[in-house]
Amino acid sequence: MRGARAAACSFVLAAMGVARGTLSLDAGGGATTGYTRRFAARVAYDGTDFRGWQVQAATNDRSRPPRTVQGELEAALNTVYQQQVRTVAASRTDTGVHARSQTIHFDVTGRDGGEPRYVDELGLLEYKLNQLLPSDAVVWNVSRAPVLGTVNGMPWHANVATTGKIYR
């Protein structure tokens, strides 16, 4: 009976958009269960001063990494959520390339009492991100990503769910 109950709980959590994470230890050594929520958004940017979308390593020990769209967006998300947040884009762009409506997703993990840490009001999240982003990048249409993905029931993925790209 316990297995059936666990399966039912997993189904309910999935329907709520919460994916069961891994078991980890908190600062006091107690076990906590992590949960992850996936968000989708659109990003537009003027690529003139960016070295493309993808985060890049510094060229030598003394230099800073080049400025990228992903780097700026992740820095803003890390500030809002006070945790390391990675972004995934539908596509990558090269140095100097602009984007009008690039789809992205990001996952936010919660540890406190099993409840995820995320901004309840998506409009407030959008506002906070845009306050932290530089003037040549903007995020909009932040939403919860669909619970089920487009391929084999896997979680929704910005790159996999893309149906087309237009380059001009």
Short mmCIF file of C-alpha atoms in Angstrom, two decimals:
data_model
loop_
_atom_site.label_atom_id
_atom_site.label_comp_id
_atom_site.label_asym_id
_atom_site.label_seq_id
_atom_site.Cartn_x
_atom_site.Cartn_y
_atom_site.Cartn_z
CA MET A 1 0.00 0.00 0.00
CA ARG A 2 2.87 2.35 0.73
CA GLY A 3 4.12 2.14 -2.88
CA ALA A 4 0.68 3.00 -4.25
CA ARG A 5 0.43 5.98 -1.92
CA ALA A 6 3.89 7.24 -2.98
CA ALA A 7 2.92 6.86 -6.64
CA ALA A 8 -0.32 8.78 -6.04
CA CYS A 9 1.58 11.55 -4.21
CA SER A 10 4.08 11.80 -7.06
CA PHE A 11 1.22 12.09 -9.53
CA VAL A 12 -0.43 14.88 -7.51
CA LEU A 13 2.88 16.73 -7.14
CA ALA A 14 3.47 16.45 -10.88
CA ALA A 15 -0.03 17.78 -11.57
CA MET A 16 0.81 20.78 -9.35
CA GLY A 17 3.98 21.38 -11.35
CA VAL A 18 6.31 20.14 -8.63
CA ALA A 19 8.91 17.52 -9.49
CA ARG A 20 10.37 15.42 -6.69
CA GLY A 21 14.06 16.15 -6.32
CA THR A 22 16.87 14.44 -4.53
CA LEU A 23 17.31 13.84 -0.84
CA SER A 24 19.95 16.08 0.66
CA LEU A 25 21.25 17.20 4.03
CA ASP A 26 20.47 20.63 5.41
CA ALA A 27 22.96 22.73 7.39
CA GLY A 28 22.05 20.91 10.60
CA GLY A 29 22.60 17.49 9.06
CA GLY A 30 18.89 16.64 8.78
CA ALA A 31 17.43 15.16 5.62
CA THR A 32 15.34 17.49 3.46
CA THR A 33 13.52 16.74 0.25
CA GLY A 34 14.02 19.16 -2.62
CA TYR A 35 11.36 20.24 -5.07
CA THR A 36 11.81 21.95 -8.39
CA ARG A 37 9.53 24.22 -10.34
CA ARG A 38 10.20 25.00 -13.97
CA PHE A 39 9.42 28.43 -15.39
CA ALA A 40 9.28 29.56 -19.01
CA ALA A 41 9.84 33.09 -20.27
CA ARG A 42 10.67 35.18 -23.31
CA VAL A 43 13.83 37.25 -23.62
CA ALA A 44 14.68 40.07 -25.99
CA TYR A 45 18.06 41.73 -26.25
CA ASP A 46 20.26 44.00 -28.29
CA GLY A 47 23.29 41.80 -28.89
CA THR A 48 25.67 44.63 -29.79
CA ASP A 49 27.56 44.49 -26.48
CA PHE A 50 27.07 40.79 -25.75
CA ARG A 51 29.44 37.96 -26.66
CA GLY A 52 26.47 35.78 -27.61
CA TRP A 53 23.95 33.89 -25.52
CA GLN A 54 25.98 31.21 -23.77
CA VAL A 55 28.08 31.77 -20.64
CA GLN A 56 31.78 31.59 -21.48
CA ALA A 57 34.87 31.05 -19.37
CA ALA A 58 37.38 33.81 -18.77
CA THR A 59 40.22 33.82 -21.30
CA ASN A 60 42.91 33.84 -18.60
CA ASP A 61 43.23 33.76 -14.80
CA ARG A 62 43.05 37.53 -14.39
CA SER A 63 40.24 38.41 -16.76
CA ARG A 64 36.52 38.37 -16.15
CA PRO A 65 34.29 36.15 -18.29
CA PRO A 66 32.89 37.87 -21.37
CA ARG A 67 29.47 39.51 -21.00
CA THR A 68 26.75 37.16 -22.28
CA VAL A 69 22.96 37.23 -22.22
CA GLN A 70 22.79 33.97 -20.26
CA GLY A 71 25.32 35.31 -17.75
CA GLU A 72 23.33 38.50 -17.12
CA LEU A 73 20.03 36.62 -16.84
CA GLU A 74 21.44 34.01 -14.46
CA ALA A 75 23.01 36.72 -12.28
CA ALA A 76 19.56 38.36 -11.95
CA LEU A 77 17.87 35.03 -11.18
CA ASN A 78 20.56 34.15 -8.62
CA THR A 79 19.92 37.48 -6.87
CA VAL A 80 16.14 36.98 -6.79
CA TYR A 81 16.24 33.36 -5.59
CA GLN A 82 19.48 33.42 -3.58
CA GLN A 83 20.57 30.19 -5.24
CA GLN A 84 22.34 29.05 -8.40
CA VAL A 85 19.78 29.13 -11.21
CA ARG A 86 20.70 27.92 -14.71
CA THR A 87 18.83 28.98 -17.83
CA VAL A 88 18.25 27.02 -21.03
CA ALA A 89 17.40 28.77 -24.28
CA ALA A 90 15.58 27.56 -27.36
CA SER A 91 18.65 28.56 -29.33
CA ARG A 92 22.01 30.23 -28.87
CA THR A 93 23.09 33.41 -30.59
CA ASP A 94 26.54 34.58 -31.61
CA THR A 95 28.36 37.78 -30.73
CA GLY A 96 26.44 40.88 -31.80
CA VAL A 97 23.22 39.01 -32.70
CA HIS A 98 19.91 40.42 -31.44
CA ALA A 99 16.80 38.52 -30.35
CA ARG A 100 13.20 39.67 -30.23
CA SER A 101 11.46 36.72 -28.59
CA GLN A 102 13.76 33.93 -27.47
CA THR A 103 12.10 31.26 -25.32
CA ILE A 104 13.96 30.14 -22.22
CA HIS A 105 13.32 28.01 -19.17
CA PHE A 106 14.84 27.83 -15.71
CA ASP A 107 14.33 25.62 -12.66
CA VAL A 108 14.02 26.87 -9.10
CA THR A 109 14.62 24.43 -6.26
CA GLY A 110 13.15 24.71 -2.77
CA ARG A 111 14.45 23.12 0.41
CA ASP A 112 12.59 24.82 3.26
CA GLY A 113 9.92 22.47 4.61
CA GLY A 114 9.61 20.83 1.21
CA GLU A 115 8.08 23.96 -0.30
CA PRO A 116 9.88 25.57 -3.25
CA ARG A 117 11.22 29.11 -2.96
CA TYR A 118 9.73 31.06 -5.82
CA VAL A 119 8.05 34.38 -6.33
CA ASP A 120 4.30 33.73 -6.15
CA GLU A 121 3.35 36.60 -8.39
CA LEU A 122 4.84 36.01 -11.83
CA GLY A 123 4.41 39.68 -12.66
CA LEU A 124 6.50 40.57 -9.62
CA LEU A 125 9.18 38.11 -10.72
CA GLU A 126 9.20 39.68 -14.17
CA TYR A 127 9.46 43.15 -12.64
CA LYS A 128 12.32 42.15 -10.32
CA LEU A 129 14.27 40.51 -13.13
CA ASN A 130 13.91 43.53 -15.39
CA GLN A 131 15.06 45.82 -12.59
CA LEU A 132 18.23 43.72 -12.24
CA LEU A 133 18.91 43.19 -15.96
CA PRO A 134 20.94 45.72 -17.96
CA SER A 135 19.05 48.09 -20.28
CA ASP A 136 19.92 46.04 -23.39
CA ALA A 137 18.02 42.93 -22.21
CA VAL A 138 14.42 42.41 -21.14
CA VAL A 139 12.40 39.41 -19.97
CA TRP A 140 8.63 39.05 -20.30
CA ASN A 141 5.83 36.49 -20.43
CA VAL A 142 7.17 34.63 -17.37
CA SER A 143 4.96 31.64 -16.64
CA ARG A 144 4.99 28.20 -15.14
CA ALA A 145 6.25 25.76 -17.76
CA PRO A 146 3.82 23.04 -18.84
CA VAL A 147 3.87 20.06 -16.45
CA LEU A 148 4.47 17.46 -19.14
CA GLY A 149 6.87 17.94 -21.98
CA THR A 150 6.51 17.45 -25.65
CA VAL A 151 8.59 14.27 -25.98
CA ASN A 152 7.92 11.00 -24.14
CA GLY A 153 6.36 12.72 -21.11
CA MET A 154 9.65 14.35 -20.15
CA PRO A 155 9.58 17.80 -18.50
CA TRP A 156 8.95 20.69 -20.87
CA HIS A 157 12.22 21.95 -22.35
CA ALA A 158 12.70 25.28 -24.19
CA ASN A 159 15.02 23.78 -26.80
CA VAL A 160 13.03 20.60 -27.45
CA ALA A 161 9.63 22.35 -27.54
CA THR A 162 10.74 24.86 -30.17
CA THR A 163 8.72 24.54 -33.35
CA GLY A 164 10.63 27.06 -35.43
CA LYS A 165 13.17 29.85 -35.59
CA ILE A 166 13.27 32.90 -37.82
CA TYR A 167 16.56 34.59 -38.68
CA ARG A 168 16.68 37.98 -40.45
#
